[in-house]
Coordinates of C-alpha atoms in Angstrom, one line a residue:
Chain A
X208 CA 163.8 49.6 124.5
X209 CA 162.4 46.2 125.6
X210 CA 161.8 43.8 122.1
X211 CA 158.2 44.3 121.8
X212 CA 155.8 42.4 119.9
X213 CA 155.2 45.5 117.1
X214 CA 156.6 48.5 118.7
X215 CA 154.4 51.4 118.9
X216 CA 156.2 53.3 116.4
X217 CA 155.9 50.4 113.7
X218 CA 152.1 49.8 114.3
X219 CA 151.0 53.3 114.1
X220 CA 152.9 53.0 110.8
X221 CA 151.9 50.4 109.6
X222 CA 147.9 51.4 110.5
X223 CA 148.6 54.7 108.4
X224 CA 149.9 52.7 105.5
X225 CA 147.0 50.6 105.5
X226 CA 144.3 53.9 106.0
X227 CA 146.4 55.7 103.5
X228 CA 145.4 52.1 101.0
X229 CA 141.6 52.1 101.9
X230 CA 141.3 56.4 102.0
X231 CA 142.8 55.5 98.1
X232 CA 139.8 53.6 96.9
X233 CA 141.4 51.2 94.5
X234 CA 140.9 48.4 96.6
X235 CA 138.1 45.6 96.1
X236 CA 135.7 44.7 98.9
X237 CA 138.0 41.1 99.8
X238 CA 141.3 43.2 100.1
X239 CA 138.9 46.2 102.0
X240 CA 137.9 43.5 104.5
X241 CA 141.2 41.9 104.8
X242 CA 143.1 45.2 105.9
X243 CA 140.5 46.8 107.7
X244 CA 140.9 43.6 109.9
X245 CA 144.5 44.0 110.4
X246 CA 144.1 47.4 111.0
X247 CA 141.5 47.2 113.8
X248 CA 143.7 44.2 115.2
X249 CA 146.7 46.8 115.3
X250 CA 144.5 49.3 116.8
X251 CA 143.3 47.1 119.6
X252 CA 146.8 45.5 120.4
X253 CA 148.4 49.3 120.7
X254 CA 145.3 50.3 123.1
X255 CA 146.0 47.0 125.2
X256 CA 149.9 47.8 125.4
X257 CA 148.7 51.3 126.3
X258 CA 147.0 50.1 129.3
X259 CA 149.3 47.0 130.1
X260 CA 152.7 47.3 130.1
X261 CA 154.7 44.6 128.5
X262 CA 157.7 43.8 130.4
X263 CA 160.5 42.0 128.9
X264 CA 161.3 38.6 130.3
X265 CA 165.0 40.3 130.6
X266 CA 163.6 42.8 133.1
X267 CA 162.1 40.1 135.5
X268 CA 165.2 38.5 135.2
X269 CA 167.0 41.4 136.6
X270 CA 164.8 41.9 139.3
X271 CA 165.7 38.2 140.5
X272 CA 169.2 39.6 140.2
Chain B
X211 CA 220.3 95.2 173.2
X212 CA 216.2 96.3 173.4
X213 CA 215.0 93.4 174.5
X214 CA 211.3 92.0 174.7
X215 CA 208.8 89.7 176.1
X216 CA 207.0 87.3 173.8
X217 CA 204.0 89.0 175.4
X218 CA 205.2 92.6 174.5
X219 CA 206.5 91.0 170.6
X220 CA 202.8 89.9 170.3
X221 CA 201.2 93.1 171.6
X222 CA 203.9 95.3 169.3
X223 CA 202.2 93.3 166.5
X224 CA 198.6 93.6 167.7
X225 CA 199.2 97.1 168.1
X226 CA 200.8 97.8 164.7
X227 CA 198.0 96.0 163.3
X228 CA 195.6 97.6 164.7
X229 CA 196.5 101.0 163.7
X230 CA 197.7 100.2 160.2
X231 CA 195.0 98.1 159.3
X232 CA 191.7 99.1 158.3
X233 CA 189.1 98.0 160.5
X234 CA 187.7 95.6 158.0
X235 CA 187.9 94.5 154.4
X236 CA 186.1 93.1 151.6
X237 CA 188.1 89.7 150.4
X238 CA 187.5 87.0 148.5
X239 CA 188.1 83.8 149.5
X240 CA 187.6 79.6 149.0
X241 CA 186.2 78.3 151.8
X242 CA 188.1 74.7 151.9
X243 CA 186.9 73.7 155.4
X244 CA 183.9 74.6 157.9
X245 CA 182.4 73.2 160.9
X246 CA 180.3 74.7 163.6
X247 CA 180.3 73.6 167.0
X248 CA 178.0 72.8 169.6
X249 CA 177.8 76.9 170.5
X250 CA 176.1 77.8 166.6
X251 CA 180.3 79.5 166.2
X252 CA 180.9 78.7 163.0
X253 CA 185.0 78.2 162.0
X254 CA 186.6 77.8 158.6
X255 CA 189.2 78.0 156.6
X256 CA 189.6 80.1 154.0
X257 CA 191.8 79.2 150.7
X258 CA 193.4 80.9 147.7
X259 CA 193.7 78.9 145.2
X260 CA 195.5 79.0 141.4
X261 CA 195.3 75.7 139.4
X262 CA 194.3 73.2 142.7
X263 CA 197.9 75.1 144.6
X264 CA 197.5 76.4 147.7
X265 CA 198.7 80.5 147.4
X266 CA 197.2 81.9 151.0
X267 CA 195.3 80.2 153.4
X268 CA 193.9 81.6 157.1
X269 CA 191.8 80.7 159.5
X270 CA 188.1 82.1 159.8
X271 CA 185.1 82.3 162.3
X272 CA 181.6 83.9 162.4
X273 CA 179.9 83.9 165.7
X274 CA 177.0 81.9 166.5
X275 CA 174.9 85.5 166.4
X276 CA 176.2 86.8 162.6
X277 CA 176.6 83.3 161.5
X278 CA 172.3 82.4 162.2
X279 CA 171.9 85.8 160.3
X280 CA 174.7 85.9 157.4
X281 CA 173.9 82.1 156.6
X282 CA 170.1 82.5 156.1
X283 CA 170.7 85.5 153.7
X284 CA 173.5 83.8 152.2
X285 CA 170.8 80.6 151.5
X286 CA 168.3 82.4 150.4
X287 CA 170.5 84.9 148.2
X288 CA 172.3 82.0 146.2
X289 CA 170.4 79.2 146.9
X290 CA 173.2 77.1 148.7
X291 CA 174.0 77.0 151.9
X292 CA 177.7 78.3 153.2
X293 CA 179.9 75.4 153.0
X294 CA 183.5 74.2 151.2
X295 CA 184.3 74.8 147.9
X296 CA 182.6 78.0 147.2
X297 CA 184.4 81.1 146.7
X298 CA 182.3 83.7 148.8
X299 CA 182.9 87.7 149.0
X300 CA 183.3 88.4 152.9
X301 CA 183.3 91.4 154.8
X302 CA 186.9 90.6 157.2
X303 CA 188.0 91.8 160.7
X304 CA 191.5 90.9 160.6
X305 CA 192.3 90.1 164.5
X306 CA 195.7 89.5 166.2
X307 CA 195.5 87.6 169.2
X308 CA 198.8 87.3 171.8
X309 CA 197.7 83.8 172.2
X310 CA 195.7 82.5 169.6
X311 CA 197.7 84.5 166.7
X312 CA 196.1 85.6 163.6
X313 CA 192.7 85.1 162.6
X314 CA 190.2 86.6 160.5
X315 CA 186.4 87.4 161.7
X316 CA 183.4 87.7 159.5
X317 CA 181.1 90.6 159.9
X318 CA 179.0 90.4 156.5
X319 CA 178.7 88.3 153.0
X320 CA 178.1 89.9 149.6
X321 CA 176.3 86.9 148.3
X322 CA 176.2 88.1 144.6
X323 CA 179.5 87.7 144.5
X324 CA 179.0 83.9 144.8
X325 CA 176.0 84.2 142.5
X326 CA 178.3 86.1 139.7
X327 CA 181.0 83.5 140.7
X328 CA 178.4 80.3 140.2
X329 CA 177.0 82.1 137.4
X330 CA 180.5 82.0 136.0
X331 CA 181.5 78.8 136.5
X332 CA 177.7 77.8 135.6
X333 CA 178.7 79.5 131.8
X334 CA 182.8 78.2 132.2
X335 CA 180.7 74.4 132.6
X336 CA 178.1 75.4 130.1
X337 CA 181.3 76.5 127.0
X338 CA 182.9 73.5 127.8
X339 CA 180.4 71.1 126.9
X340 CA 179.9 73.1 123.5
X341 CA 183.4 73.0 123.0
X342 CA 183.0 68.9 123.3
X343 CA 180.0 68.9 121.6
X344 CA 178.0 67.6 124.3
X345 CA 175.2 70.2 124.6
X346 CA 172.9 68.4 122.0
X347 CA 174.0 65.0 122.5
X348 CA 171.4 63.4 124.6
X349 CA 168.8 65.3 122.7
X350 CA 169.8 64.1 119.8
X351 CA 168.5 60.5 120.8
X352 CA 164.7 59.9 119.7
X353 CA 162.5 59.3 122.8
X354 CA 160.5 56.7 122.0
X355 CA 156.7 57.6 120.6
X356 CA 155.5 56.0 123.7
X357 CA 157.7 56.1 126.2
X358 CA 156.6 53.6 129.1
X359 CA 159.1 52.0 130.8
X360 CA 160.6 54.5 133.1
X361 CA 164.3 54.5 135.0
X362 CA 163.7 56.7 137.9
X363 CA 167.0 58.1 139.5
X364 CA 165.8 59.9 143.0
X365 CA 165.6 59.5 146.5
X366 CA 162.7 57.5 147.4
X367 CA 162.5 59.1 150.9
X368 CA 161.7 62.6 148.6
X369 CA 158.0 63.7 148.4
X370 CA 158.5 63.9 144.5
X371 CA 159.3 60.4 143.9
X372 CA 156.3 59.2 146.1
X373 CA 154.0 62.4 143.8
X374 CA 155.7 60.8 140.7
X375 CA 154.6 57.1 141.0
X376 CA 151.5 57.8 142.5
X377 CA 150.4 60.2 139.9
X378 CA 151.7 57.7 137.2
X379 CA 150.0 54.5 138.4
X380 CA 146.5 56.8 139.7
X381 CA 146.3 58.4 136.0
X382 CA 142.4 59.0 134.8
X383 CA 143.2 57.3 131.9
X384 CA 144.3 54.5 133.4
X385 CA 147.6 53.8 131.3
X386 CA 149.9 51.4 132.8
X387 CA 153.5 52.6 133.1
X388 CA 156.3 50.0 134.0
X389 CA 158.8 52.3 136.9
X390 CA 162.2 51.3 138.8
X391 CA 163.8 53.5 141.0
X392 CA 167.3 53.9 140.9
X393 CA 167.9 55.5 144.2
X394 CA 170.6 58.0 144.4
X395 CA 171.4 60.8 146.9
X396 CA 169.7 64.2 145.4
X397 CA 172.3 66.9 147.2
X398 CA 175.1 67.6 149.1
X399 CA 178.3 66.8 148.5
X400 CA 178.2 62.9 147.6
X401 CA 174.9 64.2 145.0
X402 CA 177.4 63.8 141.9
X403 CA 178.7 60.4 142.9
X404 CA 175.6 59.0 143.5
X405 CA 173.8 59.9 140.6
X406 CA 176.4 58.7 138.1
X407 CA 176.3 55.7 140.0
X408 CA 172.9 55.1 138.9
X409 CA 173.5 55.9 135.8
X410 CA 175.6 53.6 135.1
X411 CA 173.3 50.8 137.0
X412 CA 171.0 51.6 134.4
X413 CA 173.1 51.4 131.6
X414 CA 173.6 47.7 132.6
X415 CA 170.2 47.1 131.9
X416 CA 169.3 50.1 129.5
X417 CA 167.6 47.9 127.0
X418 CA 164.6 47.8 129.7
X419 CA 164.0 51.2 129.7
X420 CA 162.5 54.0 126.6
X421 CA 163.8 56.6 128.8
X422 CA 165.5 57.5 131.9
X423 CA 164.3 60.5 134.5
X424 CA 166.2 62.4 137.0
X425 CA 163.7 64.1 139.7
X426 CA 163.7 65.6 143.2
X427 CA 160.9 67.0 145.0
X428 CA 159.9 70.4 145.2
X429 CA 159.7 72.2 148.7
X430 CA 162.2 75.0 149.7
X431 CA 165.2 75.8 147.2
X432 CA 167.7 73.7 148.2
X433 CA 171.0 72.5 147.1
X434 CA 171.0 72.2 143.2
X435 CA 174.6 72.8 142.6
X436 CA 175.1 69.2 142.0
X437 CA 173.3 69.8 138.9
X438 CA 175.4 72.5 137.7
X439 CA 178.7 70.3 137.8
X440 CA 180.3 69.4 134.8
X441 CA 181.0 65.6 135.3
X442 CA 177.0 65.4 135.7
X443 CA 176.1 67.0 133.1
X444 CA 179.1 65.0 130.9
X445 CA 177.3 61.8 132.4
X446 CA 173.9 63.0 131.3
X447 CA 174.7 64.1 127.5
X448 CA 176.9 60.8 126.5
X449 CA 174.0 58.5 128.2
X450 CA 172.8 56.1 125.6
X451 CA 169.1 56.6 126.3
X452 CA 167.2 60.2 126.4
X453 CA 167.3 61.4 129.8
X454 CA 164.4 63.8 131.3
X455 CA 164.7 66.0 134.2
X456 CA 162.3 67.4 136.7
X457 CA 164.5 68.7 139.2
X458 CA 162.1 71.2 140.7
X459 CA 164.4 74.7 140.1
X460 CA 162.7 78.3 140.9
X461 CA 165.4 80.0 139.0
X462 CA 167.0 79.2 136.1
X463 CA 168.0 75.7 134.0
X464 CA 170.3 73.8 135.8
X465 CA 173.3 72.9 133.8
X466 CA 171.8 69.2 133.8
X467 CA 168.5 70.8 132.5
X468 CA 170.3 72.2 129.7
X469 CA 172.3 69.2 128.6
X470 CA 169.2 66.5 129.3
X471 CA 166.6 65.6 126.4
X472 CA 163.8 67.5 127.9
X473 CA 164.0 69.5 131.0
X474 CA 160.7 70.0 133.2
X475 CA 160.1 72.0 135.6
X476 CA 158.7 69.4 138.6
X477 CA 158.3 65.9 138.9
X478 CA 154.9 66.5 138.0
X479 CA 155.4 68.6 135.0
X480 CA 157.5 65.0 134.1
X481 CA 154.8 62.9 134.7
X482 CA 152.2 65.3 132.9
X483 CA 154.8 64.7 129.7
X484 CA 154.6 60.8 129.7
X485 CA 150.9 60.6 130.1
X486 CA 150.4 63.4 127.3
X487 CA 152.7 61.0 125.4
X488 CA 150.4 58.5 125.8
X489 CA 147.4 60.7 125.1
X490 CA 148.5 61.8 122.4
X491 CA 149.3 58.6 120.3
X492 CA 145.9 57.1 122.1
X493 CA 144.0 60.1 119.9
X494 CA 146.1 59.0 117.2
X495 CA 144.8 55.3 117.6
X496 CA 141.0 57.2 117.7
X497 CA 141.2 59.2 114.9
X498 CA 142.8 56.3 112.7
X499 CA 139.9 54.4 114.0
X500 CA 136.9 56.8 112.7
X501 CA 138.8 57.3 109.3
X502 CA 138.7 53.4 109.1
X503 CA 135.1 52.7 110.3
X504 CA 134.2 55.6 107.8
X505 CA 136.0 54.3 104.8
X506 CA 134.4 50.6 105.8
X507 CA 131.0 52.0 106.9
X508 CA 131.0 54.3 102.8
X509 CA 132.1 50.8 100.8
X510 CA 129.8 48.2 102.4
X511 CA 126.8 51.4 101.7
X512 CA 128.0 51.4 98.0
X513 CA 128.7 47.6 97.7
X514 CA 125.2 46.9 99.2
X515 CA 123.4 49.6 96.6
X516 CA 125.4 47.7 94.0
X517 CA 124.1 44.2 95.1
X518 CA 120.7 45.5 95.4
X519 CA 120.7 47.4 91.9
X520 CA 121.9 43.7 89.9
X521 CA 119.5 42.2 92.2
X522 CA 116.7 43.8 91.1
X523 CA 118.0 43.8 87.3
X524 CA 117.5 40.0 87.9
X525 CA 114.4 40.1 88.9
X526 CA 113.1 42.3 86.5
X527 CA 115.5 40.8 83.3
X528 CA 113.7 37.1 84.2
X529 CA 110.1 38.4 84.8
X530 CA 110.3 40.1 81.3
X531 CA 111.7 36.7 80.0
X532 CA 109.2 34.5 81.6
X533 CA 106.7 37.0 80.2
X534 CA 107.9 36.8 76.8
X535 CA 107.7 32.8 76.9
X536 CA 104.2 32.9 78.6
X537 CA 103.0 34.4 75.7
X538 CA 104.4 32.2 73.5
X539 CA 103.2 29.5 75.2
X540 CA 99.9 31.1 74.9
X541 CA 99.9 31.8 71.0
X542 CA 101.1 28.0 71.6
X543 CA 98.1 27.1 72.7
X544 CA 95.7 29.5 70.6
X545 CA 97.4 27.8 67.2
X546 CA 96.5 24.3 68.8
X547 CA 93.4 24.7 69.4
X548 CA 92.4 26.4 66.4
X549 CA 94.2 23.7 64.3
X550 CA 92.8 20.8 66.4
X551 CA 89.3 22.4 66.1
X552 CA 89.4 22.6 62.3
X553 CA 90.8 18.9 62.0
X554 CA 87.8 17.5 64.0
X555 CA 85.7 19.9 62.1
X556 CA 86.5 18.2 58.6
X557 CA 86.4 14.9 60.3
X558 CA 83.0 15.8 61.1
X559 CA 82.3 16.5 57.7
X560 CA 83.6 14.0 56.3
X561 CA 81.9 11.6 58.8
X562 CA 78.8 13.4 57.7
X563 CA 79.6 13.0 54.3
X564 CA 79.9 9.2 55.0
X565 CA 77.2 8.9 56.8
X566 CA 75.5 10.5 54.1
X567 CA 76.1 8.5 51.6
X568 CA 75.9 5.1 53.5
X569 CA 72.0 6.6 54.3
X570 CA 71.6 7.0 51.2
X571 CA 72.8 3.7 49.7
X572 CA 71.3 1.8 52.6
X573 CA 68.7 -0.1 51.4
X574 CA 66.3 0.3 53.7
X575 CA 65.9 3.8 52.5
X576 CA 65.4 2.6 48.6
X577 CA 62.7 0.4 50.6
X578 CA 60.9 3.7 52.0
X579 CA 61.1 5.6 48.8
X580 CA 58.6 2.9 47.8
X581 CA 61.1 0.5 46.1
X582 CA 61.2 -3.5 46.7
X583 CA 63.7 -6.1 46.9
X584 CA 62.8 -9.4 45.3
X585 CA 64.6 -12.9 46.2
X586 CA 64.4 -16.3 45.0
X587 CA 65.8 -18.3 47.6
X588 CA 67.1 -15.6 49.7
X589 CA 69.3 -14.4 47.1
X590 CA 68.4 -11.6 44.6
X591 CA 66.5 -12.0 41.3
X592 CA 69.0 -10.0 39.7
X593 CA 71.4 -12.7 38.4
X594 CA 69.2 -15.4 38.3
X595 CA 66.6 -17.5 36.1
X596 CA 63.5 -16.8 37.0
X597 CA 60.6 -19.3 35.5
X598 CA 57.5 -19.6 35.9
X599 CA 55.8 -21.6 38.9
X600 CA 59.2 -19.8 41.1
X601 CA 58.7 -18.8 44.6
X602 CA 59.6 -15.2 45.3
X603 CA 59.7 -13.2 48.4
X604 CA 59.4 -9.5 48.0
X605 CA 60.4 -7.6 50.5
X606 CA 58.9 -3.9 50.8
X607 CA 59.8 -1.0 53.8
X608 CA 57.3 -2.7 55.7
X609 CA 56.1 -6.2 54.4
X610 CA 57.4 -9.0 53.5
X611 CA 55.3 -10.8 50.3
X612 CA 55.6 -14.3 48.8
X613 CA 54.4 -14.5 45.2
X614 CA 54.9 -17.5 43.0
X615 CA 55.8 -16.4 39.2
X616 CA 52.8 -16.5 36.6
X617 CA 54.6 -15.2 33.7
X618 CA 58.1 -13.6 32.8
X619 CA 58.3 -11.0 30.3
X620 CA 62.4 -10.0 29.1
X621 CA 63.1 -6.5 28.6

């Protein structure tokens, strides 16, 4: 597997860890704000990769090769 | 001495043959060559082996007319066309020819003899990668959640490459799949070369890739031994990356099938299987999404009715305490104005009180009570010697008198 930025299977984890936080109601509106962001970032970075696919640089490479 | 021509030798043979020999038999035998020539005849030669040594060998033909028929039965039967390698149950015309010596002619094929024999050697491949442990192997590897960059090993002259890519890239969801073709011959005799070839190409550069798939168009059953071999299927299980085939059978699992990650039916079925994977982990995306917005959407709600509720306790907490000093200031100013009313109230009295008295001791009002003020000189009589012959002046409320003394009498 090419080195991605977050690899699919690390963002959707890390999105569920943060969901699993907020669904838990302890946290104050800053921290709510501040992971709901990251989330949402996540979300929209997966959806991009989804419709874009990132080559690595090695790949090009190779196809010069 | 009998003696005999060659001719005669041949023909005592032919002849013993012929009445000896059955007129046909059923035999089994590896074909290890075949060719046909320009006529459709069809000549082989047949084997026996034991252990890769030669034990009988003879020469074979079918005639352009049996051979059209036998082959097409034999294709469609067993799913491979006639050619070396296979054992094959045939139906034998053993001839004797003075010239041409013996051969052997084909009048019929049992193909299910070939089919038990593939299906044999099929389960012979099948126990000998469980004995190595290879049967799982490849499956064992985790495809990737999202599996996107694609090593394709086909023949890109195939229709089921050019369905694959186009169905990829033309997706109605519009996800983007990164592909590279790996092109390899799909059957025939080279088939088991070829792929492994690729195979390894791709393991040069297998950090590219999430997974690697091995399709071949659909179309009529052709040649799908390849896929039953053992050193294929060996190739496939110890491969580094999780390896998905689509190899278009009608029957049953290839040996390759049963060794690979997943095995699909078609080319399509494979590229219905990565675009679901990426269905599947876009719903994901969704559903974390709502669950998020709802969580958000339910705090800022409370958070606001919060902020509202203190907002209004403000409100109402300083209008009751600027209502509570209002009146205060307003007793204040009730206590003031009494007190400064009564002060200028007795300071009226008292000025009356003043004014009173000085009315009273003014003389002026001694004068109009009908009293008068007598002077000598301009200066009161009181303290001084009055005699006789003096000039007085008497002054009354309203006249002014001057008198001149005639007597003076002393109390």
């Amino acid at each position: 597997m090419s080195k991605k930025s977050l690899s699919y299977k690390e963002s959707i984890n890390r999105i569920n860890e943060i969901v699993e936080l907020i669904e838990g109601g302890e946290l104050d509106i800053d921290e709510l704000t501040i992971l709901v962001k990251e989330a949402t970032g996540l979300i929209a970075a997966c959806k991009d990769k989804l419709q874009n696919a990132q080559i690595d640089l090695q790949t090009s490479l190779d196809k010069l090769n | 001495m009998a003696q005999l021509t060659l001719f005669e030798l041949n023909n005592l043979v032919k002849t013993q043959l012929e009445s000896n020999l059955d007129p046909s038999y059923w035999v089994v035998a590896e074909i290890s060559e075949l060719r046909i020539n320009q006529k459709g005849h069809c000549y082989m030669e047949l084997v026996e082996k034991e252990n890769n040594f030669i034990q009988a060998k003879m020469r074979a033909n079918i005639w352009s007319y049996t051979y059209r028929t036998l082959s097409a039965q034999f294709e469609h039967a067993t799913g491979t066309v006639l050619k070396a390698g296979i054992k094959v149950l045939f139906n034998l015309t053993i001839n004797f020819h003075e010239v041409y010596g013996l051969s052997l002619t084909v009048n019929d094929i049992d193909p299910n003899y070939t089919i038990g024999e593939r299906s044999r050697l099929r389960e012979e491949t099948i126990r000998k990668l469980e004995n190595e442990g290879l049967i799982d192997n490849n499956k064992a590897l985790v495809l990737p959640m999202v599996p996107q960059t694609i090593a394709i090993i086909s023949s890109d002259s195939a229709a089921g490459y050019g369905d694959f890519v186009d169905q990829l890239k033309n997706n109605t969801e519009t996800y983007s799949f990164h592909t590279q073709l790996f092109p390899a011959l799909m059957q025939g005799n080279e088939a088991v070369v070829s792929i492994r070839k690729a195979l390894k190409e791709i393991h040069e550069c297998k950090t590219n890739f999430d997974a690697v798939i091995i399709i071949r168009g659909g179309g009529a059953q052709a040649d799908l031994d390849c896929f039953d071999t053992y050193e294929l299927a060996r190739a496939i299980a110890l491969f580094p990356l999780p390896v998905l085939t689509g190899i278009g059978h009608e029957r049953d699992q290839t040996v390759a099938d049963i060794v690979a990650h997943t095995s699909l039916k078609t080319p399509t079925a494979v590229a219905e299987f990565l675009i679901s994977g990426m269905a599947h982990f876009d719903n994901l995306l969704h559903e974390f999404l709502y669950r998020i917005e709802k969580q958000y959407e339910t705090r800022l709600s409370i958070e606001q009715q919060k902020l509202q509720h203190l907002s209004s306790q403000v409100v109402h907490s300083s209008r009751e305490v600027l209502k509570s000093h209002d009146y205060e200031l307003k007793q204040k100013g009730l206590n003031l104005k009494h007190l400064s009313e009564r002060f200028f109230d007795r300071q009226d009295s008292i000025i009356n009180q003043f004014d009173q008295q000085l009315t009273l001791l003014n003389p002026q009002t001694i004068l109009s009570k009908g009293y008068s003020l007598t002077l000598k000189n301009g200066k009161p009589i009181m303290n001084q010697e009055i005699e006789v012959g003096d000039f007085l002046e008497t002054r009354t409320a309203n006249k002014t008198i001057n008198s001149q003394v005639t007597t003076v009498e002393n109390e």
